[in-house]
Coordinates of C-alpha atoms in Angstrom, one line a residue:
Chain A
M1 CA -21.2 58.2 -55.8
A2 CA -22.7 54.9 -56.6
H3 CA -22.0 55.4 -60.3
L4 CA -18.3 55.8 -59.6
Q5 CA -18.2 52.7 -57.5
E6 CA -20.1 50.8 -60.2
L7 CA -17.6 52.0 -62.8
E8 CA -14.8 50.8 -60.7
A9 CA -16.4 47.5 -60.1
L10 CA -17.0 47.1 -63.9
T11 CA -13.5 48.0 -64.7
K12 CA -12.2 45.5 -62.1
A13 CA -14.6 42.9 -63.5
L14 CA -13.0 43.2 -66.9
S15 CA -9.3 43.4 -65.8
G16 CA -7.0 40.8 -64.6
L17 CA -7.4 37.2 -65.3
G18 CA -10.8 35.8 -66.1
I19 CA -14.0 37.8 -66.1
D20 CA -16.2 38.6 -63.1
E21 CA -19.4 37.4 -64.7
Q22 CA -21.7 38.1 -61.7
S23 CA -20.7 41.7 -61.4
L24 CA -21.2 42.2 -65.1
I25 CA -24.7 40.7 -64.9
S26 CA -25.7 42.6 -61.8
I27 CA -24.3 46.0 -62.9
L28 CA -24.4 46.1 -66.7
G29 CA -27.3 43.7 -67.0
K30 CA -29.5 45.9 -64.8
S31 CA -28.3 49.2 -66.3
D32 CA -30.5 51.6 -68.3
P33 CA -29.2 53.2 -71.5
A34 CA -28.0 56.3 -69.7
R35 CA -25.8 54.3 -67.3
R36 CA -24.4 52.3 -70.2
T37 CA -23.5 55.5 -72.1
T38 CA -21.7 56.7 -69.0
F39 CA -19.9 53.4 -68.8
R40 CA -18.8 53.7 -72.4
Q41 CA -17.7 57.3 -72.1
R42 CA -15.7 56.8 -68.9
S43 CA -14.1 53.5 -70.1
T44 CA -11.7 55.0 -72.5
H45 CA -9.5 51.9 -72.5
F46 CA -12.4 49.9 -73.9
F47 CA -14.2 52.4 -76.0
I48 CA -12.9 55.1 -78.5
E49 CA -14.7 58.2 -79.7
D50 CA -15.8 57.5 -83.2
E51 CA -15.8 60.4 -85.7
R52 CA -19.5 59.8 -86.3
S53 CA -20.4 60.6 -82.6
F54 CA -20.7 57.4 -80.8
E55 CA -18.4 55.4 -78.4
R56 CA -17.0 52.4 -80.3
W57 CA -15.6 49.2 -78.8
D58 CA -11.8 49.0 -79.4
D59 CA -11.5 45.8 -81.5
H60 CA -8.2 44.9 -79.9
R61 CA -9.9 45.0 -76.5
I62 CA -12.7 42.8 -77.7
N63 CA -10.2 40.2 -78.7
L64 CA -8.4 40.4 -75.4
L65 CA -11.8 40.2 -73.6
R66 CA -12.7 37.1 -75.5
L67 CA -9.5 35.5 -74.3
E68 CA -10.5 36.3 -70.7
F69 CA -14.0 35.0 -71.1
V70 CA -12.6 31.7 -72.5
R71 CA -10.1 31.2 -69.8
F72 CA -12.6 29.4 -67.6
E73 CA -13.7 27.1 -70.4
N74 CA -10.1 26.2 -71.3
A75 CA -9.3 25.5 -67.7
L76 CA -12.3 23.3 -67.2
V77 CA -11.6 21.3 -70.4
L78 CA -8.0 20.9 -69.4
W79 CA -8.9 19.8 -65.9
A80 CA -11.3 17.1 -67.1
M81 CA -8.8 15.7 -69.5
H82 CA -6.7 12.6 -68.8
P83 CA -3.2 13.8 -67.7
W84 CA -1.6 12.0 -70.7
E85 CA -3.8 13.7 -73.2
R86 CA -3.3 17.0 -71.4
D87 CA 0.5 16.9 -71.7
A88 CA 0.4 15.7 -75.3
R89 CA -1.9 18.5 -76.3
L90 CA 0.2 21.1 -74.4
V91 CA 3.4 19.9 -76.2
H92 CA 1.7 19.9 -79.6
E93 CA 0.3 23.4 -79.0
A94 CA 3.7 24.6 -77.8
L95 CA 5.3 23.3 -81.0
T96 CA 2.8 24.5 -83.5
L97 CA 1.5 27.8 -82.3
V98 CA 3.5 31.0 -82.9
P99 CA 5.5 32.0 -81.1
Q100 CA 6.9 28.6 -80.1
S101 CA 7.1 28.0 -76.4
Y102 CA 10.1 25.8 -75.6
R103 CA 9.4 26.5 -71.9
V104 CA 6.3 24.3 -72.0
I105 CA 8.1 21.4 -73.6
L106 CA 10.9 21.7 -71.0
E107 CA 8.4 21.9 -68.2
I108 CA 6.6 18.8 -69.2
A109 CA 9.6 16.7 -70.1
C110 CA 11.4 17.6 -66.8
T111 CA 8.7 17.8 -64.2
R112 CA 6.7 14.7 -65.0
S113 CA 7.6 11.3 -63.7
S114 CA 9.1 8.7 -66.1
E115 CA 5.7 6.9 -66.4
E116 CA 3.8 10.2 -66.8
L117 CA 6.0 11.3 -69.6
L118 CA 5.7 7.9 -71.2
G119 CA 1.9 8.2 -71.0
A120 CA 2.1 11.6 -72.7
R121 CA 4.1 10.0 -75.5
R122 CA 1.5 7.3 -76.0
A123 CA -1.3 9.8 -76.1
Y124 CA 0.7 11.9 -78.6
H125 CA 0.7 8.8 -80.9
S126 CA -3.0 8.6 -80.7
L127 CA -3.7 12.3 -81.1
Y128 CA -1.3 13.2 -83.8
D129 CA -0.1 10.1 -85.6
H130 CA 3.5 11.0 -84.9
S131 CA 5.9 10.4 -82.1
I132 CA 6.6 13.3 -79.8
E133 CA 10.3 13.2 -80.6
E134 CA 9.6 13.3 -84.3
D135 CA 7.6 16.5 -84.0
V136 CA 10.0 18.2 -81.6
A137 CA 12.9 17.3 -83.9
I138 CA 11.1 18.8 -86.9
H139 CA 9.8 22.0 -85.2
V140 CA 12.7 22.9 -83.0
T141 CA 15.8 24.3 -84.6
G142 CA 19.1 25.5 -83.3
S143 CA 21.0 24.2 -80.3
E144 CA 17.8 23.7 -78.3
R145 CA 16.8 20.8 -80.6
K146 CA 19.3 18.3 -79.3
L147 CA 18.4 19.1 -75.7
L148 CA 14.7 19.1 -76.1
V149 CA 14.5 15.8 -78.2
A150 CA 16.6 14.1 -75.6
L151 CA 14.5 15.5 -72.8
V152 CA 11.2 14.3 -74.2
S153 CA 12.8 10.8 -75.0
A154 CA 14.1 10.2 -71.5
Y155 CA 12.9 7.3 -69.4
R156 CA 14.8 8.0 -66.2
Y157 CA 15.6 5.5 -63.6
E158 CA 13.4 6.4 -60.6
G159 CA 15.2 4.6 -57.7
P160 CA 17.1 6.3 -54.9
K161 CA 20.5 4.9 -55.7
V162 CA 23.0 7.6 -56.5
S163 CA 26.8 7.4 -57.1
E164 CA 28.2 10.4 -55.2
D165 CA 31.5 10.2 -57.0
A166 CA 29.9 10.3 -60.4
A167 CA 27.7 13.2 -59.2
K168 CA 30.7 15.1 -58.0
S169 CA 32.7 14.7 -61.2
E170 CA 29.6 15.6 -63.3
A171 CA 29.1 18.7 -61.2
K172 CA 32.7 19.7 -62.1
L173 CA 32.0 19.0 -65.8
I174 CA 28.9 21.2 -65.8
A175 CA 30.7 24.0 -63.9
K176 CA 33.4 24.0 -66.5
A177 CA 31.0 24.1 -69.4
I178 CA 29.1 27.0 -67.8
K179 CA 32.3 29.0 -67.1
N180 CA 33.3 28.4 -70.7
G181 CA 29.9 29.8 -71.7
D182 CA 31.1 32.7 -73.7
K183 CA 33.1 30.5 -76.0
K184 CA 30.7 27.6 -76.3
N185 CA 27.0 27.5 -75.4
P186 CA 26.7 24.9 -72.6
I187 CA 23.7 23.3 -74.2
D188 CA 25.9 22.5 -77.2
D189 CA 28.1 20.5 -74.9
D190 CA 27.6 16.8 -75.4
E191 CA 28.5 16.0 -71.8
V192 CA 26.1 18.6 -70.4
I193 CA 23.3 17.2 -72.5
R194 CA 24.2 13.6 -71.6
I195 CA 24.0 14.4 -67.9
L196 CA 20.9 16.5 -68.0
T197 CA 18.9 14.2 -70.3
T198 CA 19.9 10.7 -69.0
R199 CA 20.7 10.9 -65.3
S200 CA 18.0 10.1 -62.7
K201 CA 16.5 13.0 -60.8
P202 CA 18.0 12.0 -57.4
H203 CA 21.4 11.9 -59.2
L204 CA 20.7 15.4 -60.6
K205 CA 19.8 16.7 -57.2
A206 CA 23.1 15.3 -55.9
I207 CA 24.9 17.2 -58.7
Y208 CA 23.0 20.4 -57.7
K209 CA 24.2 19.9 -54.2
H210 CA 27.9 19.3 -55.1
Y211 CA 27.9 22.1 -57.6
K212 CA 28.2 24.7 -54.9
E213 CA 31.2 23.0 -53.4
V214 CA 32.8 22.8 -56.8
S215 CA 32.1 26.2 -58.1
G216 CA 31.6 28.4 -55.1
K217 CA 28.2 29.5 -56.2
N218 CA 24.8 27.9 -56.6
I219 CA 24.2 26.6 -60.1
N220 CA 21.4 29.0 -60.8
E221 CA 23.5 32.0 -59.9
D222 CA 26.2 30.8 -62.3
I223 CA 23.8 30.2 -65.1
E224 CA 22.1 33.5 -64.6
A225 CA 24.3 35.1 -67.2
A226 CA 24.2 32.2 -69.6
D227 CA 21.4 30.3 -71.2
F228 CA 17.8 30.8 -70.2
I229 CA 16.9 27.3 -71.5
L230 CA 19.7 25.7 -69.4
K231 CA 18.5 27.6 -66.4
E232 CA 14.9 26.5 -66.7
T233 CA 16.0 22.9 -67.4
V234 CA 18.1 22.7 -64.3
E235 CA 15.4 24.3 -62.2
C236 CA 12.6 22.0 -63.5
L237 CA 14.7 19.0 -62.8
C238 CA 16.1 19.9 -59.5
N239 CA 13.7 22.4 -57.9
P240 CA 10.3 22.2 -59.7
H241 CA 8.4 23.9 -56.8
A242 CA 10.5 27.0 -57.2
Y243 CA 10.1 26.9 -61.0
F244 CA 6.3 26.6 -60.8
S245 CA 6.1 29.4 -58.2
K246 CA 8.0 31.7 -60.5
V247 CA 5.9 30.9 -63.5
V248 CA 2.7 31.5 -61.5
D249 CA 4.0 34.7 -60.1
E250 CA 4.8 36.0 -63.6
A251 CA 1.4 35.0 -64.8
I252 CA -0.4 37.1 -62.2
R253 CA 1.6 40.3 -62.9
N254 CA -0.1 43.2 -64.6
D255 CA 2.3 43.3 -67.5
A256 CA 2.1 39.6 -68.3
D257 CA 1.6 38.8 -72.0
H258 CA -0.9 36.3 -73.4
N259 CA 1.5 33.3 -73.2
T260 CA 2.7 34.1 -69.8
K261 CA -0.9 34.4 -68.5
K262 CA -1.8 31.0 -69.9
A263 CA 0.7 29.5 -67.6
L264 CA -1.5 30.1 -64.6
T265 CA -4.1 27.6 -65.9
R266 CA -1.5 25.2 -67.0
V267 CA 0.4 25.1 -63.7
I268 CA -2.7 24.9 -61.4
V269 CA -4.5 22.3 -63.4
T270 CA -1.5 20.1 -64.1
R271 CA -0.2 20.2 -60.6
A272 CA -3.4 20.1 -58.7
D273 CA -3.3 16.3 -58.2
V274 CA 0.5 16.2 -57.8
D275 CA 2.3 18.8 -55.7
L276 CA 0.3 22.1 -55.4
K277 CA 0.8 22.0 -51.7
G278 CA 4.6 22.1 -52.1
I279 CA 4.3 24.8 -54.7
K280 CA 2.2 26.9 -52.4
E281 CA 4.7 26.5 -49.6
E282 CA 7.6 27.4 -51.9
Y283 CA 5.7 30.4 -53.2
N284 CA 5.2 31.7 -49.7
S285 CA 8.8 31.3 -48.8
L286 CA 10.0 32.9 -52.1
Y287 CA 7.7 35.9 -52.2
G288 CA 6.7 36.3 -48.6
V289 CA 2.9 36.2 -49.3
P290 CA 0.7 33.1 -49.6
L291 CA -0.5 32.3 -53.1
T292 CA -4.2 31.6 -52.5
P293 CA -5.2 35.1 -51.4
K294 CA -3.0 36.5 -54.2
I295 CA -5.1 34.5 -56.7
D296 CA -8.2 35.7 -55.0
D297 CA -7.2 39.3 -55.5
N298 CA -5.9 39.1 -59.1
V299 CA -8.3 36.7 -60.7
N300 CA -12.0 37.0 -61.5
G301 CA -15.3 35.1 -61.7
N302 CA -15.8 31.5 -62.5
Y303 CA -12.2 31.1 -63.5
K304 CA -11.1 32.2 -60.1
D305 CA -13.6 30.0 -58.4
L306 CA -12.3 27.0 -60.3
L307 CA -8.7 27.7 -59.5
L308 CA -9.4 28.2 -55.9
A309 CA -11.4 25.0 -55.8
L310 CA -8.4 23.2 -57.2
M311 CA -6.0 24.9 -54.8
T312 CA -8.0 24.3 -51.6
R313 CA -8.9 20.6 -51.9
D314 CA -7.3 18.5 -49.4
Chain B
M1 CA 6.9 -17.6 -87.9
A2 CA 8.4 -19.1 -84.8
T3 CA 10.3 -22.4 -84.8
L4 CA 9.6 -23.1 -81.1
V5 CA 7.7 -26.4 -80.7
V6 CA 5.5 -26.6 -77.6
P7 CA 3.5 -29.7 -76.6
Q8 CA -0.3 -29.4 -76.2
N9 CA -0.5 -30.1 -72.5
V10 CA 2.0 -28.5 -70.2
S11 CA 2.2 -28.7 -66.5
V12 CA 4.6 -26.2 -65.1
V13 CA 4.6 -27.9 -61.7
E14 CA 5.7 -31.2 -63.3
D15 CA 8.3 -29.3 -65.3
A16 CA 9.7 -27.8 -62.1
E17 CA 9.8 -31.2 -60.5
N18 CA 11.5 -32.8 -63.5
L19 CA 14.1 -30.1 -63.6
R20 CA 14.7 -30.6 -59.9
K21 CA 15.2 -34.3 -60.5
A22 CA 17.6 -33.4 -63.3
F23 CA 19.8 -31.5 -60.8
E24 CA 19.8 -34.1 -58.1
G25 CA 22.3 -36.8 -57.8
W26 CA 25.7 -37.0 -59.4
G27 CA 26.0 -34.5 -62.3
T28 CA 23.2 -33.0 -64.2
N29 CA 20.8 -34.5 -66.7
E30 CA 21.1 -32.0 -69.5
K31 CA 18.7 -33.9 -71.7
V32 CA 15.9 -33.1 -69.3
I33 CA 16.8 -29.5 -69.2
I34 CA 16.7 -29.3 -73.0
S35 CA 13.5 -31.4 -73.4
V36 CA 11.6 -29.2 -70.9
L37 CA 12.9 -25.7 -71.4
A38 CA 13.6 -25.8 -75.1
H39 CA 9.9 -26.6 -75.6
R40 CA 8.2 -23.9 -73.5
N41 CA 7.2 -20.4 -74.5
A42 CA 8.1 -17.3 -72.6
A43 CA 4.9 -17.3 -70.5
Q44 CA 5.4 -21.0 -69.6
R45 CA 9.0 -20.5 -68.7
K46 CA 8.0 -17.7 -66.3
Q47 CA 5.4 -19.9 -64.7
I48 CA 8.0 -22.7 -64.3
R49 CA 10.3 -20.3 -62.5
L50 CA 7.5 -19.3 -60.2
A51 CA 6.5 -23.0 -59.6
Y52 CA 10.1 -23.9 -58.9
W53 CA 10.4 -21.2 -56.3
D54 CA 7.1 -22.2 -54.7
L55 CA 8.2 -25.8 -54.4
Y56 CA 11.8 -25.4 -53.5
Q57 CA 12.4 -21.8 -52.3
E58 CA 15.2 -21.6 -54.8
D59 CA 15.8 -19.5 -57.8
L60 CA 15.7 -21.8 -60.8
V61 CA 18.0 -19.5 -62.8
K62 CA 20.6 -19.4 -60.1
R63 CA 20.5 -23.2 -59.8
L64 CA 20.9 -23.6 -63.5
E65 CA 23.9 -21.3 -63.5
S66 CA 25.6 -23.5 -61.0
E67 CA 24.6 -26.8 -62.7
I68 CA 25.7 -26.2 -66.3
K69 CA 28.6 -24.4 -67.9
G70 CA 30.0 -22.9 -71.1
D71 CA 28.1 -22.1 -74.3
F72 CA 25.2 -24.3 -73.2
E73 CA 24.8 -22.4 -69.9
R74 CA 24.9 -19.0 -71.7
A75 CA 22.3 -20.1 -74.1
V76 CA 20.0 -21.6 -71.5
Y77 CA 20.4 -18.5 -69.2
R78 CA 19.4 -16.2 -72.0
W79 CA 16.6 -18.4 -73.1
I80 CA 15.0 -18.7 -69.7
L81 CA 14.8 -15.0 -69.0
D82 CA 11.8 -13.0 -70.0
P83 CA 12.4 -11.5 -73.4
E84 CA 12.7 -7.9 -72.1
D85 CA 15.0 -9.0 -69.3
R86 CA 17.1 -10.9 -71.8
D87 CA 17.4 -7.9 -74.0
A88 CA 18.4 -5.8 -71.0
V89 CA 21.1 -8.3 -70.1
L90 CA 22.3 -8.4 -73.8
A91 CA 22.5 -4.6 -73.9
N92 CA 24.4 -4.4 -70.6
V93 CA 26.9 -7.0 -71.7
A94 CA 27.4 -5.2 -75.0
L95 CA 28.0 -1.9 -73.2
K96 CA 30.2 -3.0 -70.4
K97 CA 32.0 -6.1 -71.6
S98 CA 32.1 -6.7 -75.4
S99 CA 31.5 -3.3 -76.9
D100 CA 29.4 -5.1 -79.5
Y101 CA 27.3 -2.0 -80.1
H102 CA 25.5 -3.7 -83.0
V103 CA 23.6 -5.7 -80.4
I104 CA 22.2 -2.5 -79.0
V105 CA 21.3 -1.3 -82.5
E106 CA 19.5 -4.7 -83.1
I107 CA 17.5 -4.4 -79.9
A108 CA 16.5 -0.8 -80.5
C109 CA 15.6 -1.3 -84.2
V110 CA 14.0 -4.8 -84.4
R111 CA 11.8 -4.6 -81.3
S112 CA 8.5 -2.9 -81.4
S113 CA 8.0 0.4 -79.6
E114 CA 6.3 -1.3 -76.6
E115 CA 8.9 -4.1 -76.5
L116 CA 11.7 -1.6 -76.4
L117 CA 9.9 0.2 -73.6
A118 CA 9.7 -3.0 -71.7
V119 CA 13.4 -3.5 -72.2
R120 CA 14.1 -0.1 -70.8
R121 CA 12.0 -0.9 -67.7
A122 CA 13.7 -4.2 -67.2
Y123 CA 17.0 -2.4 -67.4
H124 CA 16.0 0.0 -64.6
A125 CA 15.0 -2.9 -62.4
R126 CA 18.2 -4.9 -63.0
Y127 CA 20.9 -2.3 -63.2
K128 CA 19.5 0.7 -61.3
H129 CA 20.3 3.0 -64.2
S130 CA 18.4 3.9 -67.3
L131 CA 19.6 2.2 -70.5
E132 CA 20.2 5.6 -72.0
E133 CA 22.3 6.7 -69.1
D134 CA 24.6 3.8 -69.5
V135 CA 24.8 4.1 -73.3
A136 CA 25.7 7.7 -72.8
V137 CA 28.5 7.0 -70.3
H138 CA 30.1 4.2 -72.3
T139 CA 30.1 5.9 -75.8
T140 CA 31.1 9.2 -77.2
G141 CA 30.7 11.3 -80.3
D142 CA 28.7 10.2 -83.3
I143 CA 28.2 6.6 -82.0
R144 CA 26.7 8.1 -78.8
K145 CA 24.3 10.3 -80.8
L146 CA 23.1 7.4 -82.9
L147 CA 22.7 4.9 -80.1
L148 CA 21.0 7.3 -77.7
G149 CA 18.5 8.3 -80.4
L150 CA 17.8 4.7 -81.2
V151 CA 17.3 3.4 -77.6
T152 CA 15.2 6.4 -76.5
A153 CA 12.8 6.2 -79.5
F154 CA 9.2 5.5 -79.0
R155 CA 8.2 5.4 -82.6
Y156 CA 4.7 5.9 -83.8
E157 CA 3.5 2.5 -85.0
G158 CA 0.7 3.4 -87.4
A159 CA 0.7 2.4 -91.1
E160 CA 0.3 6.0 -92.4
V161 CA 3.0 7.1 -94.8
N162 CA 3.6 10.5 -96.2
S163 CA 5.1 10.0 -99.6
R164 CA 6.2 13.6 -100.1
L165 CA 8.0 13.5 -96.8
A166 CA 9.6 10.1 -97.8
K167 CA 10.9 11.7 -100.9
S168 CA 12.2 14.8 -99.2
E169 CA 13.9 12.9 -96.4
A170 CA 15.4 10.4 -98.9
D171 CA 16.9 13.4 -100.6
I172 CA 18.3 14.7 -97.3
L173 CA 19.9 11.3 -96.7
H174 CA 21.3 11.2 -100.2
D175 CA 22.8 14.7 -99.9
A176 CA 24.3 13.8 -96.5
I177 CA 26.0 10.7 -98.0
K178 CA 27.2 12.7 -101.1
D179 CA 28.7 15.4 -98.9
K180 CA 30.3 12.7 -96.7
K181 CA 28.4 14.0 -93.7
I182 CA 26.6 10.8 -92.6
N183 CA 26.9 11.9 -89.0
H184 CA 24.8 14.9 -89.7
D185 CA 22.1 15.8 -87.2
E186 CA 19.4 15.4 -89.9
V187 CA 20.5 11.8 -90.7
I188 CA 20.2 11.0 -87.0
R189 CA 16.9 12.8 -86.6
I190 CA 15.3 10.9 -89.5
L191 CA 16.6 7.5 -88.5
T192 CA 15.9 7.8 -84.8
T193 CA 12.5 9.5 -84.7
R194 CA 10.5 8.5 -87.8
S195 CA 8.1 5.6 -87.7
K196 CA 9.3 2.3 -89.2
T197 CA 6.7 2.4 -92.0
Q198 CA 7.7 6.0 -92.9
L199 CA 11.4 5.0 -92.9
M200 CA 10.7 2.0 -95.2
A201 CA 9.0 4.3 -97.6
T202 CA 11.9 6.7 -97.4
F203 CA 14.4 3.9 -98.2
N204 CA 12.2 2.8 -101.1
S205 CA 12.1 6.3 -102.4
F206 CA 15.9 6.4 -102.1
K207 CA 16.2 3.3 -104.2
D208 CA 13.7 4.6 -106.8
S209 CA 15.6 7.8 -107.3
Q210 CA 19.2 6.5 -107.0
G211 CA 18.8 3.1 -108.5
T212 CA 20.6 1.3 -105.6
S213 CA 19.7 0.7 -102.0
I214 CA 20.9 3.2 -99.4
T215 CA 23.0 0.6 -97.6
K216 CA 24.9 -0.2 -100.8
V217 CA 25.5 3.5 -101.5
L218 CA 26.8 3.9 -97.9
L219 CA 29.2 1.0 -98.3
G220 CA 30.8 2.6 -101.3
E221 CA 30.7 6.3 -100.5
T222 CA 32.5 7.0 -97.2
A223 CA 35.3 5.8 -95.1
D224 CA 34.8 2.7 -93.1
N225 CA 34.4 3.3 -89.4
E226 CA 32.4 1.9 -86.5
Y227 CA 29.7 4.7 -86.8
K228 CA 29.1 3.8 -90.5
R229 CA 28.9 0.2 -89.7
L230 CA 26.3 0.8 -87.0
L231 CA 24.3 3.2 -89.2
R232 CA 24.1 0.5 -91.9
I233 CA 23.0 -2.1 -89.3
A234 CA 20.3 0.3 -88.1
I235 CA 19.0 0.7 -91.6
R236 CA 19.0 -3.0 -92.3
C237 CA 17.3 -3.9 -89.0
I238 CA 14.5 -1.4 -89.7
N239 CA 14.2 -2.3 -93.4
E240 CA 14.8 -6.1 -93.7
P241 CA 15.5 -7.7 -90.3
I242 CA 15.2 -11.3 -91.6
K243 CA 17.9 -10.7 -94.2
Y244 CA 20.0 -9.0 -91.5
Y245 CA 19.8 -11.9 -89.1
E246 CA 20.5 -14.4 -91.9
K247 CA 23.7 -12.6 -92.6
V248 CA 24.7 -12.5 -88.9
L249 CA 24.3 -16.3 -88.8
R250 CA 26.2 -16.8 -92.1
N251 CA 29.1 -14.6 -90.9
A252 CA 29.0 -16.3 -87.5
F253 CA 29.7 -19.7 -89.0
K254 CA 32.4 -18.4 -91.3
K255 CA 34.4 -16.9 -88.4
F256 CA 37.4 -18.9 -87.3
G257 CA 36.1 -20.9 -84.3
N258 CA 32.6 -19.6 -84.9
D259 CA 31.0 -16.7 -83.1
E260 CA 28.9 -18.5 -80.5
D261 CA 27.6 -15.3 -79.0
A262 CA 26.0 -14.3 -82.3
I263 CA 24.7 -17.8 -83.0
T264 CA 23.1 -18.0 -79.5
R265 CA 21.8 -14.5 -79.7
V266 CA 20.0 -14.9 -83.0
I267 CA 18.5 -18.3 -82.3
V268 CA 17.5 -17.5 -78.7
T269 CA 16.0 -14.1 -79.5
R270 CA 14.1 -15.1 -82.6
A271 CA 13.0 -18.7 -81.9
E272 CA 9.6 -17.3 -80.8
K273 CA 9.4 -14.7 -83.4
D274 CA 10.6 -15.2 -87.0
L275 CA 13.3 -17.8 -86.9
Q276 CA 11.4 -19.9 -89.4
L277 CA 11.6 -17.2 -91.9
I278 CA 15.3 -16.8 -91.2
K279 CA 15.8 -20.5 -91.7
E280 CA 14.0 -20.4 -95.0
L281 CA 16.1 -17.5 -96.2
Y282 CA 19.3 -19.2 -94.9
Y283 CA 18.5 -22.3 -96.9
S284 CA 17.8 -20.4 -100.1
R285 CA 21.0 -18.4 -99.8
N286 CA 23.4 -21.1 -98.7
S287 CA 21.8 -24.3 -100.1
V288 CA 22.3 -25.9 -96.7
P289 CA 19.6 -26.0 -94.0
L290 CA 20.4 -23.9 -91.0
D291 CA 20.0 -27.0 -88.7
Q292 CA 22.8 -28.7 -90.7
A293 CA 25.1 -25.7 -90.3
V294 CA 24.4 -25.6 -86.6
A295 CA 24.9 -29.4 -86.2
K296 CA 28.2 -29.2 -88.1
E297 CA 29.7 -26.2 -86.3
T298 CA 28.6 -26.7 -82.7
S299 CA 28.7 -29.7 -80.4
G300 CA 27.3 -31.3 -77.2
D301 CA 24.5 -30.0 -75.2
Y302 CA 24.8 -26.6 -76.7
K303 CA 24.2 -28.1 -80.1
D304 CA 21.2 -30.1 -78.9
F305 CA 19.7 -27.1 -77.3
L306 CA 20.0 -24.9 -80.4
L307 CA 18.6 -27.7 -82.6
A308 CA 15.6 -28.1 -80.2
L309 CA 14.9 -24.3 -80.5
L310 CA 15.2 -24.6 -84.2
G311 CA 12.3 -27.0 -84.2
K312 CA 13.9 -30.4 -83.9
Q313 CA 11.6 -32.8 -82.0
D314 CA 12.9 -35.8 -80.2

């Protein structure tokens, strides 16, 4: 029945990420009162039966829908922004909204180049009249504070020169701290923090490589049990494409919460000019399916069109 | 208020030629080196190095190093480098040779945010490591925490001050001193992330409520160690750099045999900045002009060079 198909189409237009504006216009927009009543009666996840005999919008669903409608606008505004302002705003939001999202701060501090991170720090001065490290230090508590303050303050050497001996001995240090993880949190270890927050990225990649020789396992297998923040830090620093692929995959899943979903916009927009191609390849090799069609299936409307436009430029 | 005296008309090509002539023949004509280089600002010195290279395919700095020796050579070498390169060299020497960590505190606290950034960049180029990387490797414990925080700071440079915050952070500092916990994370957070204007307000608030300055209280309260010394130097460099430098000079002359490193460092690094103010303060505190102290305690070409930087004109 055409009605059933329309109902399915409407439901799809309103689920997933973003809103399929065109379908809503062509189906709902053209509907007569009877059709709309059927829509309300059959869409029990959007409408509830009111005691005074009418189908009422669930307020919670309206709020969720608003978020979906605004996804396109947020993505566009973020896309048009200067990368420095973008990163500064993302960090500030991560610090001041509840719940706090340390992951975003880690992501920006670790995946940006030295000059990009510097630019973000400059923009932060202009936008918020504070330094980024000042605000991170005030808002972040616990063992994460030392790590995050040091990560946002880093101005890493970007040349290729690496001392293999130092990398080997530092891999041993980190392995020891991780194995000791049940007695002392590795991110409380001064040496672990020193290595992760001051060494250059090529040096850290050398440590990643040597870690397996030293410990028998890959570093992310060893950290699995231990700290989530340590794991993400290492991944952002040594294997950002894998990190971004995972974040994107989590965002598209049905059970993703609000913060997790926001990551899709953040990753696609912030990496579109940088390494989306590498992320797509890594995604394909990690999950066995290409990312672009997955976005096509799970995302709606103008929001989808914008993301696909960013992903398929060349 | 700089003391450097620069003539109205400068031809960097002529300067390069005159320097070349000074090197030629038997021995070196140090008078020419002083009369040229000690009367050129940083931009001109850079142009002279470029002109010298263009004319003679030789690095002026390397040639100087081979032509002159001793304290004179060290002073001229530091003087002829770009300010940020100079600071990078001073920091590296402090870390790897002399362990005079107060030099690093000086650089981190007296320079502006952009100047400190330029030093970190120059450090990358020269040493293929980041400054924070090397600081972290060469120091441990509380000193490492303090120095890392200081060298990685990119302080907000606005004039805004939050008086309530100044009072509450002054209280935090006071409590930390009272509890003999001056290495507390909060002490480090405040000193290494807040803007300079905010910190000066904090120190003023401390003085208002305690009756004495924080540096005096620190002197009396806790055991003497290197960390405390560096902490006091950081506070003094942020709060009253002129007074700090005057004291460095005063102590340098008192030392048996003099501390030429300190004398050179202060005069060379401040001649284009605020050496005039330091001179005035020196005279008012010692009843002897700084020029006179330098003339009495140093000799030869080294003395003539320092006096020229202090404003003496031939």
